[in-house]
Coordinates of C-alpha atoms and ligand atoms in Angstrom, one line a residue:
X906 CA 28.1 11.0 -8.1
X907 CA 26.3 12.4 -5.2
X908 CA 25.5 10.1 -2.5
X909 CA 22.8 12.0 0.1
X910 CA 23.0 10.4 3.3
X911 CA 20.9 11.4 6.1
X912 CA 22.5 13.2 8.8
X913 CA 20.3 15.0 11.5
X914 CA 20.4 12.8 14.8
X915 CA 17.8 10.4 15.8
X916 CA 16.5 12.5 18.2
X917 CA 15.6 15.3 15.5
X918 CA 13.9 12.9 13.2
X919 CA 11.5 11.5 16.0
X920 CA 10.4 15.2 17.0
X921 CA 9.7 16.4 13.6
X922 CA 7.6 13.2 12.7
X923 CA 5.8 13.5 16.0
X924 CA 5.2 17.2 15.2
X925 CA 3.8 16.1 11.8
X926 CA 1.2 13.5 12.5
X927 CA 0.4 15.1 15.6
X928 CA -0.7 18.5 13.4
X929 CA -2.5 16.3 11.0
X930 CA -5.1 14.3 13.7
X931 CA -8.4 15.3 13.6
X932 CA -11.3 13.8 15.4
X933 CA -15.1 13.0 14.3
X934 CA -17.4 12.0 17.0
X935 CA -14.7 10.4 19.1
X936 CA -13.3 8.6 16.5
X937 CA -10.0 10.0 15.7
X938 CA -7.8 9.6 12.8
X939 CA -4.5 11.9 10.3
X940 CA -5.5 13.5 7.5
X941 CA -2.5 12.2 4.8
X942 CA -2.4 15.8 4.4
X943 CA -3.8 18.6 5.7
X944 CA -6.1 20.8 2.8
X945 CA -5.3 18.3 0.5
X946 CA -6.2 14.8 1.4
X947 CA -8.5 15.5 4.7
X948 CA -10.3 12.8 4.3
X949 CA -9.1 8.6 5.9
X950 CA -7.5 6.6 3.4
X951 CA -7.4 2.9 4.5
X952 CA -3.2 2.0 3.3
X953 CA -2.2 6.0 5.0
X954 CA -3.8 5.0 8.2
X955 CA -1.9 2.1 8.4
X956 CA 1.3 3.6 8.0
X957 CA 0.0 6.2 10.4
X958 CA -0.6 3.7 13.0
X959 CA 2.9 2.0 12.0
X960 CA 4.3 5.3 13.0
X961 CA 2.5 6.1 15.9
X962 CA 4.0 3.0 17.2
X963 CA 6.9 4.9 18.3
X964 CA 5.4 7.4 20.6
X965 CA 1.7 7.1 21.2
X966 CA 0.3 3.8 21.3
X967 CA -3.5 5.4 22.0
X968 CA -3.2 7.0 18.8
X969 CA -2.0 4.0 16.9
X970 CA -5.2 1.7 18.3
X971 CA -7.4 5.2 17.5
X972 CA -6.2 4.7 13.7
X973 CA -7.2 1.8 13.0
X974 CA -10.4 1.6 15.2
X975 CA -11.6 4.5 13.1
X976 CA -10.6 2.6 9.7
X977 CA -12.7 -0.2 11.0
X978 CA -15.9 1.6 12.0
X979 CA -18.5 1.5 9.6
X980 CA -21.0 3.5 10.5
X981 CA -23.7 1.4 9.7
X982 CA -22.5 1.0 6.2
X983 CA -22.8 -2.6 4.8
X984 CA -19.8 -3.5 3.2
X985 CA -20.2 -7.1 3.8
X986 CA -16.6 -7.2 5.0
X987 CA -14.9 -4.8 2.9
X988 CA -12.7 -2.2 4.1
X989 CA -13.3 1.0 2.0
X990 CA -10.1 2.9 0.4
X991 CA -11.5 6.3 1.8
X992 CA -13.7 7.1 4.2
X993 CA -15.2 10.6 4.5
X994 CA -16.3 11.4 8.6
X995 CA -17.9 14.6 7.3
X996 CA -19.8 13.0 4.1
X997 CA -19.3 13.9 0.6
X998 CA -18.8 10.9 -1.1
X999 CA -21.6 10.7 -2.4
X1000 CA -21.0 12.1 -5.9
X1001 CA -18.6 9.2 -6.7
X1002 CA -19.6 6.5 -4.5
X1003 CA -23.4 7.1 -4.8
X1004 CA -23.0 7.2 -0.5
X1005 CA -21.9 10.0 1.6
X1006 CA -19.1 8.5 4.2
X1007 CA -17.4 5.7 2.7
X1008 CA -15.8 4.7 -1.1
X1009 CA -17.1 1.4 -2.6
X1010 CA -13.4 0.4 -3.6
X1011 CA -10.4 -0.8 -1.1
X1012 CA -6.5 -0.2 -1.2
X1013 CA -3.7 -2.7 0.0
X1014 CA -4.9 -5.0 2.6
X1015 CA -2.1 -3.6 5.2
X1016 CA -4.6 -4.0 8.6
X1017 CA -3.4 -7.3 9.8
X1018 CA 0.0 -6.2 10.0
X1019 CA -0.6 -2.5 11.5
X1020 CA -2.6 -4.1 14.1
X1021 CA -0.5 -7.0 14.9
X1022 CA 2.1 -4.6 15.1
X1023 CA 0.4 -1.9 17.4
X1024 CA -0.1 -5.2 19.5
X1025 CA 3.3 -6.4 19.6
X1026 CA 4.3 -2.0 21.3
X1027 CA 1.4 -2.4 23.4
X1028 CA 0.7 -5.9 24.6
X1029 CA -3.0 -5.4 24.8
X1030 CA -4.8 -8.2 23.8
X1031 CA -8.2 -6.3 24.1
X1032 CA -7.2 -4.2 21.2
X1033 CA -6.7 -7.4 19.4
X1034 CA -9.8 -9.0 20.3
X1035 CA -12.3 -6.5 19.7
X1036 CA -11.1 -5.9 16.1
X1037 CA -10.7 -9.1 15.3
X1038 CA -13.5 -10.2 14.1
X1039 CA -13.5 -7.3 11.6
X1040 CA -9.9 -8.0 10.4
X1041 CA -10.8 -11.5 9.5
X1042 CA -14.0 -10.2 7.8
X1043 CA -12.1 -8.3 5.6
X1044 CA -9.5 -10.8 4.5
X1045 CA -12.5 -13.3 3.8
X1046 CA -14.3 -11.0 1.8
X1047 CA -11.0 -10.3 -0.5
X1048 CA -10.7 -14.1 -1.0
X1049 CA -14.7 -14.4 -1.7
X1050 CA -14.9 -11.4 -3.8
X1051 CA -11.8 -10.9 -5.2
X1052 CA -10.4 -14.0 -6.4
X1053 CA -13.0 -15.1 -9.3
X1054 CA -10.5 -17.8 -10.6
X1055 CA -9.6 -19.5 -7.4
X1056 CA -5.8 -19.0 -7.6
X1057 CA -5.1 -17.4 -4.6
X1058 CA -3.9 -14.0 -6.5
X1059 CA -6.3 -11.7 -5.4
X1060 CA -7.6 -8.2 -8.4
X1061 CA -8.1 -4.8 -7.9
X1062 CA -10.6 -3.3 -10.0
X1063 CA -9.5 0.1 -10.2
X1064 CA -6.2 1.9 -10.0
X1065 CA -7.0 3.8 -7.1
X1066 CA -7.3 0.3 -5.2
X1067 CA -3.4 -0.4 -5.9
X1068 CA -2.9 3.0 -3.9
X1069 CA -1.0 3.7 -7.5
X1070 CA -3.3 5.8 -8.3
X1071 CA -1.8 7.0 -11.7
X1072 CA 0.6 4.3 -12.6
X1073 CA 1.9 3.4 -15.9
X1074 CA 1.5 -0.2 -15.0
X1075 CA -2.1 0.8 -15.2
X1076 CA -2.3 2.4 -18.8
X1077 CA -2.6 -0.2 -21.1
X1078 CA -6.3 -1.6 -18.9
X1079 CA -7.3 1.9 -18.7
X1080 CA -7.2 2.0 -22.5
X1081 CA -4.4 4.9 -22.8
X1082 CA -1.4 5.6 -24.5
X1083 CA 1.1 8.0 -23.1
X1084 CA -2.2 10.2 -21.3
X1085 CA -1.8 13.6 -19.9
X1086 CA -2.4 13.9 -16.1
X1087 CA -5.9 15.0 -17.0
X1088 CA -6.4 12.6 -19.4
X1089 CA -5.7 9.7 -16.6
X1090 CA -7.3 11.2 -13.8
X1091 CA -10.6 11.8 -16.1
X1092 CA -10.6 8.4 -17.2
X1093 CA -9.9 6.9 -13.5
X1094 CA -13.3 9.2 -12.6
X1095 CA -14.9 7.5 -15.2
X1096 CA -14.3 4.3 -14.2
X1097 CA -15.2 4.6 -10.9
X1098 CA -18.4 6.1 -11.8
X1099 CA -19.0 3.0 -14.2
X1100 CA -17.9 0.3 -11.4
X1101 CA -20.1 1.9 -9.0
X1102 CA -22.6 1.4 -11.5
X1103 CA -22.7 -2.3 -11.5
X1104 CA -21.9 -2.8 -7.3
X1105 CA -18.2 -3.2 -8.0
X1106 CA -18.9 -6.5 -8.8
X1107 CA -16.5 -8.7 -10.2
X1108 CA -17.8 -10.7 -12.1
X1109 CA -19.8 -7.8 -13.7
X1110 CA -16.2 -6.9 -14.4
X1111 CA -14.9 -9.4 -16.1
X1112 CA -18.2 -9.7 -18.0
X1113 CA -17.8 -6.1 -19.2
X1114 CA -14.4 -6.4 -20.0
X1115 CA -13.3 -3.5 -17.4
X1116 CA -9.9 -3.0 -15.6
X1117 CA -9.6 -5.9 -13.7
X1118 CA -5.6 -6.6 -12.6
X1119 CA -4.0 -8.8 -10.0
X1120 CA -1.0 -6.6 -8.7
X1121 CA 2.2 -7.9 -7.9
X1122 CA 2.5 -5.7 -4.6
X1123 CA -1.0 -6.0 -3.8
X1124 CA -1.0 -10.0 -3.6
X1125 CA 2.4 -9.8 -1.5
X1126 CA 0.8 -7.4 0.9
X1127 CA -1.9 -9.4 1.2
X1128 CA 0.3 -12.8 1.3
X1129 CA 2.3 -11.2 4.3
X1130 CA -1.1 -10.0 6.3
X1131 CA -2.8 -13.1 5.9
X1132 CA 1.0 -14.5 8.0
X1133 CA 0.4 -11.4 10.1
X1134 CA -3.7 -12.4 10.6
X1135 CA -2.7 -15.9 11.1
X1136 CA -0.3 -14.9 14.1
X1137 CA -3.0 -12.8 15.5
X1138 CA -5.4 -15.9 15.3
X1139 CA -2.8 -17.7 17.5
X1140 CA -2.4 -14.8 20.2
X1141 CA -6.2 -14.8 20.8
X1142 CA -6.1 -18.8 21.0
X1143 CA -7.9 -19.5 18.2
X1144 CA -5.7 -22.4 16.5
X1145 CA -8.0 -23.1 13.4
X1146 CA -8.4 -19.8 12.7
X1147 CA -4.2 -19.6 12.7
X1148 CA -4.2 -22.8 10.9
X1149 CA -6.5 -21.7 8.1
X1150 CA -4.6 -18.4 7.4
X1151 CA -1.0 -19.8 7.7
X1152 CA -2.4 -21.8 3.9
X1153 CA -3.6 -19.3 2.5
X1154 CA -1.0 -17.3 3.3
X1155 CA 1.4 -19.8 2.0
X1156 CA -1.0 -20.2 -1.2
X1157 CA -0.7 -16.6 -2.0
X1158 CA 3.3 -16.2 -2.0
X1159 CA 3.4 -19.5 -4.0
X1160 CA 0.9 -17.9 -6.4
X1161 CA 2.9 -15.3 -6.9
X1162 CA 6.2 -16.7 -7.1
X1163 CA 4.8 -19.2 -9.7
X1164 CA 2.6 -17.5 -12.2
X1165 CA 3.7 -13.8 -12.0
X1166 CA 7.9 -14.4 -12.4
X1167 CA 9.6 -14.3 -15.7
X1168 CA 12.8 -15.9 -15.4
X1169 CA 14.0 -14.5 -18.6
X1170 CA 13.6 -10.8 -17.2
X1171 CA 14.6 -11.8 -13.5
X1172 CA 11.6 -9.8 -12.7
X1173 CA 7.4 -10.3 -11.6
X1174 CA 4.8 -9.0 -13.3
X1175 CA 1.0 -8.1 -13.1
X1176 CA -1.3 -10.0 -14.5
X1177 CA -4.3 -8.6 -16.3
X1178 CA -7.9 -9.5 -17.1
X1179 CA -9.2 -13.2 -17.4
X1180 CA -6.2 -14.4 -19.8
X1181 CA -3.8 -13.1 -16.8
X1182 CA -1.7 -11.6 -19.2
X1183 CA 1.5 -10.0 -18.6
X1184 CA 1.7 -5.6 -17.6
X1185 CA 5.4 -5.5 -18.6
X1186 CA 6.1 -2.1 -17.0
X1187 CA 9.4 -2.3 -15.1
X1188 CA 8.2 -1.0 -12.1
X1189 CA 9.7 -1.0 -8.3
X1190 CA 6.6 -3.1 -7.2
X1191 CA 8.6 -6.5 -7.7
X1192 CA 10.8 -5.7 -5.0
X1193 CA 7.4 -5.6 -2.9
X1194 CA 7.9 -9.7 -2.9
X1195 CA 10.7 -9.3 -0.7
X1196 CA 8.5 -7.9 1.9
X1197 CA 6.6 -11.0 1.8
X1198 CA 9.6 -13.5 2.0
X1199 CA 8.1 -14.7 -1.6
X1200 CA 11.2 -14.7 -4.2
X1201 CA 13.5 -17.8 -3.4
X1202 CA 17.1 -15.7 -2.8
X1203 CA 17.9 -16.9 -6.7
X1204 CA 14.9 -14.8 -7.5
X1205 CA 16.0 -12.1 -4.8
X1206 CA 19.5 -11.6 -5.8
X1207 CA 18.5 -10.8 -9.3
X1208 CA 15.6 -8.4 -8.2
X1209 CA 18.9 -6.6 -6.5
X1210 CA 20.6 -6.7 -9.4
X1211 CA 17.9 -4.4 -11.3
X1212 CA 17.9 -2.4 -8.4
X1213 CA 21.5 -1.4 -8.4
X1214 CA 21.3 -0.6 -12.7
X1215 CA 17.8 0.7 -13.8
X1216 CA 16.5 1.6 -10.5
X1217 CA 19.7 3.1 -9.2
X1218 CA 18.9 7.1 -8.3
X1219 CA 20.6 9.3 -6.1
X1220 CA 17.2 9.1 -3.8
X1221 CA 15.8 5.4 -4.4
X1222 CA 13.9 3.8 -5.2
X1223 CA 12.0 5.6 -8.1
X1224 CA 8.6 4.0 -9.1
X1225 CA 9.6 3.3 -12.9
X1226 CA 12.6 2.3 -14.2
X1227 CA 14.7 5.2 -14.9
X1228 CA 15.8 4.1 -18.7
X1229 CA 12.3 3.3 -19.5
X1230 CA 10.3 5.4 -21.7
X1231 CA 7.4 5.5 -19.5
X1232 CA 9.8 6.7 -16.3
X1233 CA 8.9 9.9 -15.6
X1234 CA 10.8 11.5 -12.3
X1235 CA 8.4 14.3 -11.8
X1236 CA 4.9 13.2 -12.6
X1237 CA 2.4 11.6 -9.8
X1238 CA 3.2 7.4 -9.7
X1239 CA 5.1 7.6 -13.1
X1240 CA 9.2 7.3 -12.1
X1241 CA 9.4 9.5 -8.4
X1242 CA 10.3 7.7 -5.1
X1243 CA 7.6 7.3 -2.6
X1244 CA 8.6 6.4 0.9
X1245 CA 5.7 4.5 1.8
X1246 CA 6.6 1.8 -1.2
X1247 CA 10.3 2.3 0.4
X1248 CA 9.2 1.2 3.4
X1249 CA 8.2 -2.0 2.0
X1250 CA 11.5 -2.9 0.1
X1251 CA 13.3 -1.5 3.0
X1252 CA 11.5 -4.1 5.5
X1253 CA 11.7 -6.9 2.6
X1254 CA 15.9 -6.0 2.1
X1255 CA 16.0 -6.9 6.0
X1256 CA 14.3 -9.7 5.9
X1257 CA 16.3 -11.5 3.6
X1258 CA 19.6 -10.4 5.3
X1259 CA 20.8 -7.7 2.6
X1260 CA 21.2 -5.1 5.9
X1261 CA 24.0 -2.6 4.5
X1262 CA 21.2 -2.2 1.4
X1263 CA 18.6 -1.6 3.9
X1264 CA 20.7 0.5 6.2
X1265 CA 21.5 2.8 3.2
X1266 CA 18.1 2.8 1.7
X1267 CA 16.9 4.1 5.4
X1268 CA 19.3 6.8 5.4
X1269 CA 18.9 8.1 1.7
X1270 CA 15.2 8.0 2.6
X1271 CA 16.3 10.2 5.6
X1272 CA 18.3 12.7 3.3
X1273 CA 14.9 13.2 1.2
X1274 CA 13.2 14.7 4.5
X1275 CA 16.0 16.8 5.8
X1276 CA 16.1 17.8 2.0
X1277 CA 12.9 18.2 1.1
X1278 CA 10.5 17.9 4.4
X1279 CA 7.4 15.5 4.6
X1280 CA 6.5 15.6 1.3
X1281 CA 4.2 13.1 -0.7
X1282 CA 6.7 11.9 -3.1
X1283 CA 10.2 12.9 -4.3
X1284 CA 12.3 13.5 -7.2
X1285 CA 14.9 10.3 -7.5
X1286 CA 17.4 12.8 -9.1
X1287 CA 17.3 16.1 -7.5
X1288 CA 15.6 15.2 -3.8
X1289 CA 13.1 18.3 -4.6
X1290 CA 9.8 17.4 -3.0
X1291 CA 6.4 17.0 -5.1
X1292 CA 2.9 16.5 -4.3
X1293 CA 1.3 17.8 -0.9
X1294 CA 3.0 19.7 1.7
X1295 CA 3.4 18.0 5.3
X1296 CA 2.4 14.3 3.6
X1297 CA 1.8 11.9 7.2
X1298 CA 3.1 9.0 6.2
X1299 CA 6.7 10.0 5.1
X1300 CA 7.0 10.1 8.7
X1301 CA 7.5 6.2 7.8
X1302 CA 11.1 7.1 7.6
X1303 CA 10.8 7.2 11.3
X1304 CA 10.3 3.4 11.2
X1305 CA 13.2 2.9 9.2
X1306 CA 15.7 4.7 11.2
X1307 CA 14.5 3.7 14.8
X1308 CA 14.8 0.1 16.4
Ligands
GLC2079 C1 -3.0 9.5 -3.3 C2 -2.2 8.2 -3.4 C3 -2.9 7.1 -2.5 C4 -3.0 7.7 -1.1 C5 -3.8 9.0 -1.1 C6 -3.7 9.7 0.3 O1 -4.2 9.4 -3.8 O2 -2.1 7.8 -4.7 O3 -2.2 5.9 -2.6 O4 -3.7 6.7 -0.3 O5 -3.1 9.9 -1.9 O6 -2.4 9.8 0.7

């Protein structure tokens, strides 16, 4: 069996990520931010910036602040705390979103931790305290909004919030079977146009009977940035503030760990609509949990185990896994290996002290670049790239390689 290993030096890596997000900046009035990928995705997506800024960590610190002070700024748009999943600097949103610069929809909640962690390179506390306020907005408004049933598991009400966009985890509350790309992407227009319709409203939602799921990954990145929001509270000497978010924190991983694992598959599920019923698609997002420090190791050590059989690839981890009948190695979110989601497991792998795993995963992730370049995602099997061409935030392998 091949075994790709990554092999140019350190040195190499750093230049060519540098040379990558450094092509895709652009500016807007001052405000400067990476296109994900130029000609493709030129607009700011909330999750990309924060890998951006996670990235920029590493040789421009200015840039890193610049990220994710420009994912902040609202430009006068109300959002009463929400973070939008896109924001568009030169307008044209208007045709989905019913407004011309931002989306009405968020993605993963990643801001506490990209800023704590542009904090931690930097040491400047005024970057901390003047987005604060901001970054605690928008964690308060996904527990107010987002969490009709009170259990600390916060919902998504649209694919494109999971940063998923076309997952198979996805299908069955979409209301298709086996759907072309077309098919999905049509029906994930659709549903944003009907959302927008009633203000993204939750309860609206649930009332309507429309996609409403609380994600696996999505709760354990929120779990781990309401930690990361809590230690930012206690930098700026606000001990209540770092009191309050260290329980709700806490509440969230215990959330997870309690109603979303099924100890008879060794795995975590999503939870869909009001009856929080089971999405049982095998998919790499349960190894997300370990990024949060949720499973207990029990719980870890059989999530490895399913890693080393049906997730096993030549270039891990692929999205779906591979026996499944929904895995699909070449289509968008259906089986191929992101490195962004890598990134996550990779940290999570660390954390609990399984460092040859993560050491390994880093340097297969490496292989895929020197393979395949920056791509947006990646054939498990072959290594070929898919998606866009010069994809930012595959310069995440960066992180993974460099102390
Ligand atoms: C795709 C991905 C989404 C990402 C965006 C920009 O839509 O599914 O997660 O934020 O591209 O990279």
């Amino acid at each position: 069996m091949c075994n790709p290993i990554g092999s140019a030096s350190l040195g190499e890596v750093h230049g060519a990520v540098r040379a990558l997000l450094e092509s895709n900046q652009v500016s807007y009035q001052g405000h400067r931010y990476t296109r994900p990928a130029p000609s493709t995705y030129e607009q700011q997506w909330l999750w990309d910036s924060c890998f951006h800024a996670l990235i920029y960590c590493h040789f421009d610190l200015s840039m890193a602040k610049d990220e994710l002070s420009s994912l902040l700024y609202h430009r006068g748009v109300d959002m009463g705390g929400m973070v939008p999943h896109m924001i568009y600097w030169a307008g044209g949103g208007e045709a989905l979103w019913g407004q011309p610069y931002a989306s009405t929809i968020t993605q993963p909640p990643m801001i506490a931790s990209a800023a704590l962690k542009v904090y931690e390179v930097s040491q400047d506390r005024t970057f901390l305290q003047t987005n604060y306020e901001l970054i605690r907005e928008y964690y308060e408004w996904l527990g107010r909004e987002r969490d009709p049933d009170h259990d600390h598991l916060v919902s998504i009400i649209h694919p494109w919030e999971s940063g998923w966009d076309a997952s198979p985890r996805w299908d069955s509350q979409m209301g298709l079977s086996n759907p072309t790309d077309f098919e999905a992407r049509e029906a994930r227009v659709h549903l944003a146009q009907a959302i927008n319709s009633i203000g993204c409203d939750i309860q609206r939602v649930l009332q309507d009977g429309v996609f409403c799921v609380e994600p696996i990954d999505f709760n354990a990145i929120y779990a781990a940035n309401l930690a990361a929001l809590s230690q930012i509270a206690s930098t700026l000497d606000r001990p209540s503030d770092a009191a309050r978010y260290d329980v709700l924190a806490n509440a969230t991983k215990d959330a997870v760990r309690l109603k979303m694992w099924d100890d008879r598959n060794g795995t975590f599920w999503d939870l869909a609509g009001v009856d929080e019923t089971p999405i049982r698609v095998p998919t790499c997002a349960a190894f997300v949990t370990l990024y949060a420090g949720i499973p207990t190791l029990t719980q870890a050590e059989r999530l490895l185990a399913q890693m080393r059989t049906r997730f096993s690839a030549p270039y891990p981890i692929p999205t779906v896994a591979v026996g499944d009948p929904l895995f699909s190695a070449t289509r968008y979110w259906r089986g191929n290996t992101w490195l962004n989601v890598n990134w996550f497991i990779h940290k999570g792998l660390q954390l609990y002290g399984f460092a040859d795993l993560a050491a390994e995963l880093a340097s297969r992730c490496q292989a895929l670049v020197e393979k395949s370049g920056f791509r947006e995602y990646y054939d498990p099997f072959t290594g070929d790239g898919l998606g866009s061409l010069l994809h930012s935030w595959s310069g995440i392998v960066l992180d993974m390689i460099e102390k």
